[in-house]
JSON list of C-alpha atoms in Angstrom, two decimals:
[
{"chain": "A", "resi": 220, "resn": "MET", "atom": "CA", "xyz": [0.00, 0.00, 0.00]},
{"chain": "A", "resi": 221, "resn": "ALA", "atom": "CA", "xyz": [1.20, 3.44, -0.83]},
{"chain": "A", "resi": 222, "resn": "ASP", "atom": "CA", "xyz": [2.28, 5.65, 2.05]},
{"chain": "A", "resi": 223, "resn": "PHE", "atom": "CA", "xyz": [0.25, 8.54, 0.67]},
{"chain": "A", "resi": 224, "resn": "GLU", "atom": "CA", "xyz": [-3.34, 8.28, -0.51]},
{"chain": "A", "resi": 225, "resn": "GLU", "atom": "CA", "xyz": [-4.50, 10.88, -2.96]},
{"chain": "A", "resi": 226, "resn": "THR", "atom": "CA", "xyz": [-8.15, 11.87, -2.55]},
{"chain": "A", "resi": 227, "resn": "ILE", "atom": "CA", "xyz": [-9.78, 11.70, -5.97]},
{"chain": "A", "resi": 228, "resn": "ALA", "atom": "CA", "xyz": [-13.43, 12.51, -5.28]},
{"chain": "A", "resi": 229, "resn": "ILE", "atom": "CA", "xyz": [-15.75, 13.28, -2.34]},
{"chain": "A", "resi": 230, "resn": "ALA", "atom": "CA", "xyz": [-19.54, 13.11, -2.02]},
{"chain": "A", "resi": 231, "resn": "TYR", "atom": "CA", "xyz": [-21.73, 13.73, 1.01]},
{"chain": "A", "resi": 232, "resn": "LEU", "atom": "CA", "xyz": [-24.40, 11.24, 2.06]},
{"chain": "A", "resi": 233, "resn": "ARG", "atom": "CA", "xyz": [-26.77, 13.82, 3.56]},
{"chain": "A", "resi": 234, "resn": "GLU", "atom": "CA", "xyz": [-25.83, 17.48, 3.65]},
{"chain": "A", "resi": 235, "resn": "ALA", "atom": "CA", "xyz": [-22.95, 19.34, 2.05]},
{"chain": "A", "resi": 236, "resn": "GLU", "atom": "CA", "xyz": [-19.87, 19.58, 4.26]},
{"chain": "A", "resi": 237, "resn": "ASP", "atom": "CA", "xyz": [-21.25, 16.91, 6.63]},
{"chain": "A", "resi": 238, "resn": "ARG", "atom": "CA", "xyz": [-17.99, 15.36, 7.83]},
{"chain": "A", "resi": 239, "resn": "ASP", "atom": "CA", "xyz": [-19.79, 12.58, 9.70]},
{"chain": "A", "resi": 240, "resn": "ASN", "atom": "CA", "xyz": [-21.56, 11.25, 6.58]},
{"chain": "A", "resi": 241, "resn": "LYS", "atom": "CA", "xyz": [-19.53, 11.24, 3.40]},
{"chain": "A", "resi": 242, "resn": "CYS", "atom": "CA", "xyz": [-17.81, 9.06, 0.79]},
{"chain": "A", "resi": 243, "resn": "MET", "atom": "CA", "xyz": [-14.22, 9.49, -0.32]},
{"chain": "A", "resi": 244, "resn": "LEU", "atom": "CA", "xyz": [-12.54, 7.73, -3.22]},
{"chain": "A", "resi": 245, "resn": "THR", "atom": "CA", "xyz": [-8.77, 7.68, -2.89]},
{"chain": "A", "resi": 246, "resn": "SER", "atom": "CA", "xyz": [-5.95, 6.18, -4.91]},
{"chain": "A", "resi": 247, "resn": "GLU", "atom": "CA", "xyz": [-6.04, 3.12, -2.63]},
{"chain": "A", "resi": 248, "resn": "ARG", "atom": "CA", "xyz": [-9.54, 2.64, -1.27]},
{"chain": "A", "resi": 249, "resn": "LEU", "atom": "CA", "xyz": [-13.14, 3.71, -0.91]},
{"chain": "A", "resi": 250, "resn": "LYS", "atom": "CA", "xyz": [-13.86, 5.33, 2.45]},
{"chain": "A", "resi": 251, "resn": "VAL", "atom": "CA", "xyz": [-17.36, 5.74, 3.83]},
{"chain": "A", "resi": 252, "resn": "VAL", "atom": "CA", "xyz": [-17.83, 7.87, 6.94]},
{"chain": "A", "resi": 253, "resn": "TYR", "atom": "CA", "xyz": [-21.28, 6.91, 8.27]},
{"chain": "A", "resi": 254, "resn": "ARG", "atom": "CA", "xyz": [-22.61, 8.50, 11.43]},
{"chain": "A", "resi": 255, "resn": "GLY", "atom": "CA", "xyz": [-19.09, 9.51, 12.36]},
{"chain": "A", "resi": 256, "resn": "LYS", "atom": "CA", "xyz": [-17.61, 6.03, 11.97]},
{"chain": "A", "resi": 257, "resn": "LEU", "atom": "CA", "xyz": [-15.05, 5.35, 9.24]},
{"chain": "A", "resi": 258, "resn": "HIS", "atom": "CA", "xyz": [-15.44, 2.27, 7.03]},
{"chain": "A", "resi": 259, "resn": "GLY", "atom": "CA", "xyz": [-12.55, 1.58, 4.64]},
{"chain": "A", "resi": 260, "resn": "PHE", "atom": "CA", "xyz": [-12.66, -0.75, 1.62]},
{"chain": "A", "resi": 261, "resn": "GLU", "atom": "CA", "xyz": [-9.60, -1.65, -0.42]},
{"chain": "A", "resi": 262, "resn": "ARG", "atom": "CA", "xyz": [-10.44, -0.92, -4.04]},
{"chain": "A", "resi": 263, "resn": "HIS", "atom": "CA", "xyz": [-9.26, -4.31, -5.29]},
{"chain": "A", "resi": 264, "resn": "HIS", "atom": "CA", "xyz": [-11.51, -6.04, -2.71]},
{"chain": "A", "resi": 265, "resn": "ILE", "atom": "CA", "xyz": [-14.71, -4.29, -3.82]},
{"chain": "A", "resi": 266, "resn": "LYS", "atom": "CA", "xyz": [-16.97, -6.62, -5.82]},
{"chain": "A", "resi": 267, "resn": "GLU", "atom": "CA", "xyz": [-20.02, -4.40, -6.18]},
{"chain": "A", "resi": 268, "resn": "LEU", "atom": "CA", "xyz": [-20.90, -0.76, -5.58]},
{"chain": "A", "resi": 269, "resn": "GLY", "atom": "CA", "xyz": [-24.32, 0.74, -6.07]},
{"chain": "A", "resi": 270, "resn": "PHE", "atom": "CA", "xyz": [-27.72, 1.60, -4.64]},
{"chain": "A", "resi": 271, "resn": "ASN", "atom": "CA", "xyz": [-30.38, -0.71, -3.27]},
{"chain": "A", "resi": 272, "resn": "HIS", "atom": "CA", "xyz": [-33.50, -0.51, -1.12]},
{"chain": "A", "resi": 273, "resn": "ARG", "atom": "CA", "xyz": [-33.77, -2.20, 2.26]},
{"chain": "A", "resi": 274, "resn": "ARG", "atom": "CA", "xyz": [-36.33, -2.53, 5.05]},
{"chain": "A", "resi": 275, "resn": "LEU", "atom": "CA", "xyz": [-35.47, -1.53, 8.62]},
{"chain": "A", "resi": 276, "resn": "LEU", "atom": "CA", "xyz": [-35.42, -4.83, 10.48]},
{"chain": "A", "resi": 277, "resn": "LEU", "atom": "CA", "xyz": [-35.60, -3.55, 14.07]},
{"chain": "A", "resi": 278, "resn": "PRO", "atom": "CA", "xyz": [-38.78, -1.40, 13.66]},
{"chain": "A", "resi": 279, "resn": "LEU", "atom": "CA", "xyz": [-40.34, -4.15, 11.53]},
{"chain": "A", "resi": 280, "resn": "VAL", "atom": "CA", "xyz": [-39.81, -6.86, 14.16]},
{"chain": "A", "resi": 281, "resn": "SER", "atom": "CA", "xyz": [-40.63, -4.59, 17.12]},
{"chain": "A", "resi": 282, "resn": "GLY", "atom": "CA", "xyz": [-43.85, -3.38, 15.55]},
{"chain": "A", "resi": 283, "resn": "GLY", "atom": "CA", "xyz": [-44.78, -6.86, 14.40]},
{"chain": "A", "resi": 284, "resn": "ILE", "atom": "CA", "xyz": [-44.57, -8.10, 17.99]},
{"chain": "A", "resi": 285, "resn": "THR", "atom": "CA", "xyz": [-45.99, -5.08, 19.85]},
{"chain": "A", "resi": 286, "resn": "ALA", "atom": "CA", "xyz": [-49.10, -4.45, 17.75]},
{"chain": "A", "resi": 287, "resn": "PRO", "atom": "CA", "xyz": [-50.71, -7.96, 17.81]},
{"chain": "A", "resi": 288, "resn": "PHE", "atom": "CA", "xyz": [-49.94, -8.54, 21.49]},
{"chain": "A", "resi": 289, "resn": "SER", "atom": "CA", "xyz": [-51.42, -5.16, 22.43]},
{"chain": "A", "resi": 290, "resn": "LEU", "atom": "CA", "xyz": [-54.53, -5.93, 20.38]},
{"chain": "A", "resi": 291, "resn": "LEU", "atom": "CA", "xyz": [-54.86, -9.35, 22.04]},
{"chain": "A", "resi": 292, "resn": "ALA", "atom": "CA", "xyz": [-54.50, -7.80, 25.50]},
{"chain": "A", "resi": 293, "resn": "ILE", "atom": "CA", "xyz": [-57.25, -5.28, 24.66]},
{"chain": "A", "resi": 294, "resn": "PHE", "atom": "CA", "xyz": [-59.64, -8.03, 23.55]},
{"chain": "A", "resi": 295, "resn": "LEU", "atom": "CA", "xyz": [-58.94, -10.08, 26.69]},
{"chain": "A", "resi": 296, "resn": "ASN", "atom": "CA", "xyz": [-59.25, -6.97, 28.89]},
{"chain": "A", "resi": 297, "resn": "LEU", "atom": "CA", "xyz": [-56.01, -7.83, 30.69]},
{"chain": "A", "resi": 298, "resn": "TYR", "atom": "CA", "xyz": [-54.84, -4.31, 31.50]},
{"chain": "A", "resi": 299, "resn": "ASN", "atom": "CA", "xyz": [-55.90, -0.69, 31.32]},
{"chain": "A", "resi": 300, "resn": "PRO", "atom": "CA", "xyz": [-56.98, -0.27, 27.68]},
{"chain": "A", "resi": 301, "resn": "TRP", "atom": "CA", "xyz": [-55.56, 3.24, 27.20]},
{"chain": "A", "resi": 302, "resn": "PRO", "atom": "CA", "xyz": [-51.87, 2.32, 27.52]},
{"chain": "A", "resi": 303, "resn": "LEU", "atom": "CA", "xyz": [-52.60, -0.74, 25.39]},
{"chain": "A", "resi": 304, "resn": "MET", "atom": "CA", "xyz": [-54.16, 1.45, 22.69]},
{"chain": "A", "resi": 305, "resn": "PHE", "atom": "CA", "xyz": [-51.04, 3.61, 22.72]},
{"chain": "A", "resi": 306, "resn": "MET", "atom": "CA", "xyz": [-48.84, 0.49, 22.38]},
{"chain": "A", "resi": 307, "resn": "LEU", "atom": "CA", "xyz": [-51.04, -0.75, 19.55]},
{"chain": "A", "resi": 308, "resn": "PHE", "atom": "CA", "xyz": [-50.72, 2.43, 17.51]},
{"chain": "A", "resi": 309, "resn": "LEU", "atom": "CA", "xyz": [-47.00, 2.67, 18.30]},
{"chain": "A", "resi": 310, "resn": "GLY", "atom": "CA", "xyz": [-46.49, -0.92, 17.13]},
{"chain": "A", "resi": 311, "resn": "MET", "atom": "CA", "xyz": [-48.42, -0.24, 13.92]},
{"chain": "A", "resi": 312, "resn": "ALA", "atom": "CA", "xyz": [-46.32, 2.88, 13.28]},
{"chain": "A", "resi": 313, "resn": "LEU", "atom": "CA", "xyz": [-43.08, 0.97, 13.86]},
{"chain": "A", "resi": 314, "resn": "PHE", "atom": "CA", "xyz": [-44.22, -1.85, 11.58]},
{"chain": "A", "resi": 315, "resn": "TYR", "atom": "CA", "xyz": [-45.14, 0.63, 8.85]},
{"chain": "A", "resi": 316, "resn": "LEU", "atom": "CA", "xyz": [-41.78, 2.38, 9.19]},
{"chain": "A", "resi": 317, "resn": "GLY", "atom": "CA", "xyz": [-39.92, -0.92, 8.98]},
{"chain": "A", "resi": 318, "resn": "TRP", "atom": "CA", "xyz": [-41.98, -2.15, 6.03]},
{"chain": "A", "resi": 319, "resn": "GLN", "atom": "CA", "xyz": [-41.18, 0.89, 3.91]},
{"chain": "A", "resi": 320, "resn": "GLN", "atom": "CA", "xyz": [-38.11, 0.39, 1.74]},
{"chain": "A", "resi": 321, "resn": "HIS", "atom": "CA", "xyz": [-35.32, 2.91, 2.28]},
{"chain": "A", "resi": 322, "resn": "PRO", "atom": "CA", "xyz": [-32.48, 3.74, -0.14]},
{"chain": "A", "resi": 323, "resn": "VAL", "atom": "CA", "xyz": [-29.07, 2.43, 0.81]},
{"chain": "A", "resi": 324, "resn": "LEU", "atom": "CA", "xyz": [-25.55, 2.67, -0.55]},
{"chain": "A", "resi": 325, "resn": "THR", "atom": "CA", "xyz": [-24.27, -0.90, -0.82]},
{"chain": "A", "resi": 326, "resn": "VAL", "atom": "CA", "xyz": [-20.57, -1.78, -0.88]},
{"chain": "A", "resi": 327, "resn": "THR", "atom": "CA", "xyz": [-19.93, -5.48, -1.38]},
{"chain": "A", "resi": 328, "resn": "ASP", "atom": "CA", "xyz": [-16.43, -6.73, -0.66]},
{"chain": "A", "resi": 329, "resn": "THR", "atom": "CA", "xyz": [-14.93, -10.21, -0.37]},
{"chain": "A", "resi": 330, "resn": "VAL", "atom": "CA", "xyz": [-16.60, -10.70, 3.04]},
{"chain": "A", "resi": 331, "resn": "LYS", "atom": "CA", "xyz": [-20.16, -9.36, 2.81]},
{"chain": "A", "resi": 332, "resn": "ALA", "atom": "CA", "xyz": [-22.45, -6.58, 1.61]},
{"chain": "A", "resi": 333, "resn": "HIS", "atom": "CA", "xyz": [-22.29, -3.40, 3.69]},
{"chain": "A", "resi": 334, "resn": "ASP", "atom": "CA", "xyz": [-25.41, -1.18, 3.62]},
{"chain": "A", "resi": 335, "resn": "PHE", "atom": "CA", "xyz": [-25.41, 2.53, 4.52]},
{"chain": "A", "resi": 336, "resn": "PHE", "atom": "CA", "xyz": [-28.91, 3.97, 4.84]},
{"chain": "A", "resi": 337, "resn": "LEU", "atom": "CA", "xyz": [-29.62, 7.24, 3.01]},
{"chain": "A", "resi": 338, "resn": "GLU", "atom": "CA", "xyz": [-32.30, 9.87, 3.26]},
{"chain": "A", "resi": 339, "resn": "GLU", "atom": "CA", "xyz": [-32.27, 10.11, -0.53]},
{"chain": "A", "resi": 340, "resn": "ILE", "atom": "CA", "xyz": [-30.08, 9.31, -3.51]},
{"chain": "A", "resi": 341, "resn": "SER", "atom": "CA", "xyz": [-28.92, 12.80, -4.43]},
{"chain": "A", "resi": 342, "resn": "PRO", "atom": "CA", "xyz": [-27.69, 13.66, -7.96]},
{"chain": "A", "resi": 343, "resn": "ASN", "atom": "CA", "xyz": [-24.22, 14.39, -6.58]},
{"chain": "A", "resi": 344, "resn": "LEU", "atom": "CA", "xyz": [-23.99, 11.03, -4.81]},
{"chain": "A", "resi": 345, "resn": "ASN", "atom": "CA", "xyz": [-25.29, 9.29, -7.92]},
{"chain": "A", "resi": 346, "resn": "ALA", "atom": "CA", "xyz": [-22.59, 10.95, -10.03]},
{"chain": "A", "resi": 347, "resn": "PHE", "atom": "CA", "xyz": [-19.95, 10.01, -7.45]},
{"chain": "A", "resi": 348, "resn": "VAL", "atom": "CA", "xyz": [-20.97, 6.33, -7.50]},
{"chain": "A", "resi": 349, "resn": "SER", "atom": "CA", "xyz": [-21.02, 6.27, -11.31]},
{"chain": "A", "resi": 350, "resn": "PHE", "atom": "CA", "xyz": [-17.52, 7.77, -11.36]},
{"chain": "A", "resi": 351, "resn": "ALA", "atom": "CA", "xyz": [-16.27, 5.33, -8.72]},
{"chain": "A", "resi": 352, "resn": "GLN", "atom": "CA", "xyz": [-17.73, 2.34, -10.57]},
{"chain": "A", "resi": 353, "resn": "GLN", "atom": "CA", "xyz": [-15.82, 3.25, -13.71]},
{"chain": "A", "resi": 354, "resn": "LEU", "atom": "CA", "xyz": [-12.58, 3.78, -11.86]},
{"chain": "A", "resi": 355, "resn": "ILE", "atom": "CA", "xyz": [-12.80, 0.65, -9.67]},
{"chain": "A", "resi": 356, "resn": "PHE", "atom": "CA", "xyz": [-14.24, -1.89, -12.09]},
{"chain": "A", "resi": 357, "resn": "GLN", "atom": "CA", "xyz": [-13.04, -0.65, -15.48]},
{"chain": "A", "resi": 358, "resn": "GLY", "atom": "CA", "xyz": [-9.67, 0.70, -14.39]},
{"chain": "A", "resi": 359, "resn": "SER", "atom": "CA", "xyz": [-10.47, 4.10, -15.84]},
{"chain": "A", "resi": 360, "resn": "SER", "atom": "CA", "xyz": [-12.90, 6.95, -15.36]},
{"chain": "A", "resi": 361, "resn": "LEU", "atom": "CA", "xyz": [-12.99, 8.38, -18.86]},
{"chain": "A", "resi": 362, "resn": "LEU", "atom": "CA", "xyz": [-15.20, 11.31, -19.76]},
{"chain": "A", "resi": 363, "resn": "PHE", "atom": "CA", "xyz": [-15.89, 12.53, -23.27]},
{"chain": "A", "resi": 364, "resn": "TYR", "atom": "CA", "xyz": [-15.96, 15.78, -25.22]},
{"chain": "A", "resi": 365, "resn": "ALA", "atom": "CA", "xyz": [-17.13, 16.17, -28.81]},
{"chain": "A", "resi": 366, "resn": "LEU", "atom": "CA", "xyz": [-16.08, 18.95, -31.15]},
{"chain": "A", "resi": 367, "resn": "ARG", "atom": "CA", "xyz": [-16.12, 19.47, -34.88]},
{"chain": "A", "resi": 368, "resn": "LEU", "atom": "CA", "xyz": [-13.20, 18.14, -36.89]},
{"chain": "A", "resi": 369, "resn": "ASP", "atom": "CA", "xyz": [-12.17, 21.57, -38.18]},
{"chain": "A", "resi": 370, "resn": "LYS", "atom": "CA", "xyz": [-12.03, 22.95, -34.64]},
{"chain": "A", "resi": 371, "resn": "TRP", "atom": "CA", "xyz": [-9.97, 19.96, -33.49]},
{"chain": "A", "resi": 372, "resn": "GLU", "atom": "CA", "xyz": [-7.46, 20.61, -36.28]},
{"chain": "A", "resi": 373, "resn": "GLU", "atom": "CA", "xyz": [-7.01, 24.13, -34.91]},
{"chain": "A", "resi": 374, "resn": "VAL", "atom": "CA", "xyz": [-6.34, 23.17, -31.30]},
{"chain": "A", "resi": 375, "resn": "LYS", "atom": "CA", "xyz": [-4.93, 19.64, -31.33]},
{"chain": "A", "resi": 376, "resn": "HIS", "atom": "CA", "xyz": [-1.32, 20.86, -31.00]},
{"chain": "A", "resi": 377, "resn": "GLN", "atom": "CA", "xyz": [-2.02, 23.18, -28.08]},
{"chain": "A", "resi": 378, "resn": "GLU", "atom": "CA", "xyz": [-0.63, 22.21, -24.69]},
{"chain": "A", "resi": 379, "resn": "LYS", "atom": "CA", "xyz": [-4.06, 22.98, -23.28]},
{"chain": "A", "resi": 380, "resn": "LEU", "atom": "CA", "xyz": [-7.38, 23.10, -25.07]},
{"chain": "A", "resi": 381, "resn": "ASN", "atom": "CA", "xyz": [-8.24, 26.70, -24.31]},
{"chain": "A", "resi": 382, "resn": "LEU", "atom": "CA", "xyz": [-11.60, 28.19, -23.54]},
{"chain": "A", "resi": 383, "resn": "ASP", "atom": "CA", "xyz": [-11.23, 30.62, -26.45]},
{"chain": "A", "resi": 384, "resn": "MET", "atom": "CA", "xyz": [-12.65, 27.91, -28.70]},
{"chain": "A", "resi": 385, "resn": "LEU", "atom": "CA", "xyz": [-15.89, 27.81, -26.72]},
{"chain": "A", "resi": 386, "resn": "THR", "atom": "CA", "xyz": [-18.79, 30.13, -26.05]},
{"chain": "A", "resi": 387, "resn": "GLU", "atom": "CA", "xyz": [-19.07, 32.58, -23.18]},
{"chain": "A", "resi": 388, "resn": "LYS", "atom": "CA", "xyz": [-19.92, 29.77, -20.73]},
{"chain": "A", "resi": 389, "resn": "ASN", "atom": "CA", "xyz": [-16.31, 29.57, -19.46]},
{"chain": "A", "resi": 390, "resn": "TYR", "atom": "CA", "xyz": [-16.23, 25.81, -19.07]},
{"chain": "A", "resi": 391, "resn": "PHE", "atom": "CA", "xyz": [-15.98, 22.56, -20.98]},
{"chain": "A", "resi": 392, "resn": "ARG", "atom": "CA", "xyz": [-18.98, 20.27, -20.48]},
{"chain": "A", "resi": 393, "resn": "LEU", "atom": "CA", "xyz": [-17.82, 16.68, -20.44]},
{"chain": "A", "resi": 394, "resn": "MET", "atom": "CA", "xyz": [-20.08, 13.64, -20.83]},
{"chain": "A", "resi": 395, "resn": "ASN", "atom": "CA", "xyz": [-20.09, 10.25, -19.15]},
{"chain": "A", "resi": 396, "resn": "ASN", "atom": "CA", "xyz": [-21.01, 7.04, -21.00]},
{"chain": "A", "resi": 397, "resn": "GLN", "atom": "CA", "xyz": [-24.78, 7.47, -20.56]},
{"chain": "A", "resi": 398, "resn": "GLN", "atom": "CA", "xyz": [-24.73, 11.11, -21.59]},
{"chain": "A", "resi": 399, "resn": "LEU", "atom": "CA", "xyz": [-22.56, 10.27, -24.59]},
{"chain": "A", "resi": 400, "resn": "ALA", "atom": "CA", "xyz": [-25.09, 7.64, -25.71]},
{"chain": "A", "resi": 401, "resn": "ARG", "atom": "CA", "xyz": [-27.89, 10.24, -25.58]},
{"chain": "A", "resi": 402, "resn": "TRP", "atom": "CA", "xyz": [-25.73, 12.76, -27.45]},
{"chain": "A", "resi": 403, "resn": "ARG", "atom": "CA", "xyz": [-25.10, 10.22, -30.24]},
{"chain": "A", "resi": 404, "resn": "VAL", "atom": "CA", "xyz": [-28.85, 9.71, -30.64]},
{"chain": "A", "resi": 405, "resn": "GLN", "atom": "CA", "xyz": [-29.42, 13.47, -30.83]},
{"chain": "A", "resi": 406, "resn": "GLN", "atom": "CA", "xyz": [-26.73, 13.85, -33.52]},
{"chain": "A", "resi": 407, "resn": "ARG", "atom": "CA", "xyz": [-28.21, 11.29, -35.89]},
{"chain": "A", "resi": 408, "resn": "GLY", "atom": "CA", "xyz": [-28.82, 12.90, -39.25]},
{"chain": "A", "resi": 409, "resn": "SER", "atom": "CA", "xyz": [-26.82, 16.03, -38.42]},
{"chain": "A", "resi": 410, "resn": "VAL", "atom": "CA", "xyz": [-24.36, 17.42, -40.92]},
{"chain": "A", "resi": 411, "resn": "GLY", "atom": "CA", "xyz": [-20.66, 17.58, -40.06]},
{"chain": "A", "resi": 412, "resn": "VAL", "atom": "CA", "xyz": [-17.81, 15.40, -38.85]},
{"chain": "A", "resi": 413, "resn": "TYR", "atom": "CA", "xyz": [-17.01, 15.31, -35.14]},
{"chain": "A", "resi": 414, "resn": "VAL", "atom": "CA", "xyz": [-14.00, 14.25, -33.14]},
{"chain": "A", "resi": 415, "resn": "LEU", "atom": "CA", "xyz": [-14.71, 12.53, -29.84]},
{"chain": "A", "resi": 416, "resn": "LEU", "atom": "CA", "xyz": [-12.05, 13.13, -27.19]},
{"chain": "A", "resi": 417, "resn": "HIS", "atom": "CA", "xyz": [-11.61, 10.42, -24.56]},
{"chain": "A", "resi": 418, "resn": "ILE", "atom": "CA", "xyz": [-10.49, 12.31, -21.47]},
{"chain": "A", "resi": 419, "resn": "ASP", "atom": "CA", "xyz": [-8.96, 11.08, -18.22]},
{"chain": "A", "resi": 420, "resn": "PRO", "atom": "CA", "xyz": [-10.31, 13.54, -15.59]},
{"chain": "A", "resi": 421, "resn": "LEU", "atom": "CA", "xyz": [-7.57, 12.55, -13.13]},
{"chain": "A", "resi": 422, "resn": "LYS", "atom": "CA", "xyz": [-5.04, 14.21, -15.44]},
{"chain": "A", "resi": 423, "resn": "ILE", "atom": "CA", "xyz": [-6.89, 17.51, -15.68]},
{"chain": "A", "resi": 424, "resn": "THR", "atom": "CA", "xyz": [-5.30, 20.21, -13.55]},
{"chain": "A", "resi": 425, "resn": "ALA", "atom": "CA", "xyz": [-8.26, 22.61, -13.80]},
{"chain": "A", "resi": 426, "resn": "SER", "atom": "CA", "xyz": [-11.22, 22.55, -11.42]},
{"chain": "A", "resi": 427, "resn": "ILE", "atom": "CA", "xyz": [-13.95, 20.00, -12.20]},
{"chain": "A", "resi": 428, "resn": "ARG", "atom": "CA", "xyz": [-17.45, 20.50, -10.80]},
{"chain": "A", "resi": 429, "resn": "TYR", "atom": "CA", "xyz": [-20.49, 18.30, -11.25]},
{"chain": "A", "resi": 430, "resn": "GLU", "atom": "CA", "xyz": [-23.38, 20.68, -11.96]},
{"chain": "A", "resi": 431, "resn": "THR", "atom": "CA", "xyz": [-26.78, 20.72, -13.61]},
{"chain": "A", "resi": 432, "resn": "THR", "atom": "CA", "xyz": [-27.39, 22.34, -16.98]},
{"chain": "A", "resi": 433, "resn": "GLU", "atom": "CA", "xyz": [-28.67, 25.88, -17.37]},
{"chain": "A", "resi": 434, "resn": "ARG", "atom": "CA", "xyz": [-32.17, 24.49, -17.94]},
{"chain": "A", "resi": 435, "resn": "GLY", "atom": "CA", "xyz": [-32.24, 23.12, -14.42]},
{"chain": "A", "resi": 436, "resn": "ALA", "atom": "CA", "xyz": [-32.41, 19.46, -15.45]},
{"chain": "A", "resi": 437, "resn": "PRO", "atom": "CA", "xyz": [-31.53, 17.05, -12.61]},
{"chain": "A", "resi": 438, "resn": "GLN", "atom": "CA", "xyz": [-28.81, 15.38, -14.69]},
{"chain": "A", "resi": 439, "resn": "LEU", "atom": "CA", "xyz": [-25.31, 16.39, -13.58]},
{"chain": "A", "resi": 440, "resn": "TYR", "atom": "CA", "xyz": [-22.51, 17.11, -16.04]},
{"chain": "A", "resi": 441, "resn": "ALA", "atom": "CA", "xyz": [-18.80, 17.41, -15.35]},
{"chain": "A", "resi": 442, "resn": "HIS", "atom": "CA", "xyz": [-17.82, 21.03, -16.00]},
{"chain": "A", "resi": 443, "resn": "VAL", "atom": "CA", "xyz": [-14.12, 21.82, -16.40]},
{"chain": "A", "resi": 444, "resn": "TYR", "atom": "CA", "xyz": [-13.36, 25.41, -15.42]},
{"chain": "A", "resi": 445, "resn": "GLY", "atom": "CA", "xyz": [-10.11, 25.95, -17.28]},
{"chain": "A", "resi": 446, "resn": "GLY", "atom": "CA", "xyz": [-8.12, 24.43, -20.10]},
{"chain": "A", "resi": 447, "resn": "ILE", "atom": "CA", "xyz": [-8.05, 20.68, -20.67]},
{"chain": "A", "resi": 448, "resn": "ASP", "atom": "CA", "xyz": [-4.47, 19.39, -20.60]},
{"chain": "A", "resi": 449, "resn": "GLN", "atom": "CA", "xyz": [-3.39, 17.51, -23.74]},
{"chain": "A", "resi": 450, "resn": "ALA", "atom": "CA", "xyz": [-1.97, 14.85, -21.42]},
{"chain": "A", "resi": 451, "resn": "ALA", "atom": "CA", "xyz": [-5.54, 14.16, -20.30]},
{"chain": "A", "resi": 452, "resn": "VAL", "atom": "CA", "xyz": [-6.67, 13.36, -23.87]},
{"chain": "A", "resi": 453, "resn": "VAL", "atom": "CA", "xyz": [-6.31, 9.60, -24.05]},
{"chain": "A", "resi": 454, "resn": "LYS", "atom": "CA", "xyz": [-7.74, 9.23, -27.55]},
{"chain": "A", "resi": 455, "resn": "ALA", "atom": "CA", "xyz": [-9.15, 11.39, -30.33]},
{"chain": "A", "resi": 456, "resn": "GLU", "atom": "CA", "xyz": [-11.70, 9.45, -32.39]},
{"chain": "A", "resi": 457, "resn": "VAL", "atom": "CA", "xyz": [-13.35, 10.69, -35.58]},
{"chain": "A", "resi": 458, "resn": "ILE", "atom": "CA", "xyz": [-17.06, 9.84, -35.52]}
]
């Protein structure tokens, strides 16, 4: 194991800047801080990473025991009915809470599946998991940028692909695999030859932020605020 672990990406499980509930992907492992407790997983030991839905076992069992026994005690008139009514409704509430499925982040290693309960699957956490899946299971985390062939001929010898070639937005919008597939569908029948750049985001020295589009769509895109280093361009493919 390396003496120094480089932090590659961070996502928060609940609120931004919540140090007690966050995920960190480093050069060596995936770290999950859940309710203040650190759980570390060696990247080469991770077999599966993703989201699932689970039921809360403790409320489900507690409610399943409390409610029927309270109801039975009421029918048999064993005790004061008012506390029993309270226990009945409490048991029903617990059972309902346990029966509802809750989103979880699941990390499966060589030993077992580890579930971390979430309040919701946020777009930022979803983007983090997608990025981590690519890096852990495919050995790369490539993102993609498409530009016209004539524009590529102008900039392909630059040390950095500069923002001068873009609009006033001041960033490059990169696509992941799913976004690239949708872009290809949208480009069917269009006129012009494009070059698709395969980009390693770990080699980009500029700031990368996952943000929504200007239209407010929930889908997050990787925005590069600065030039894209030529060293980060793994492949230039004419499409």
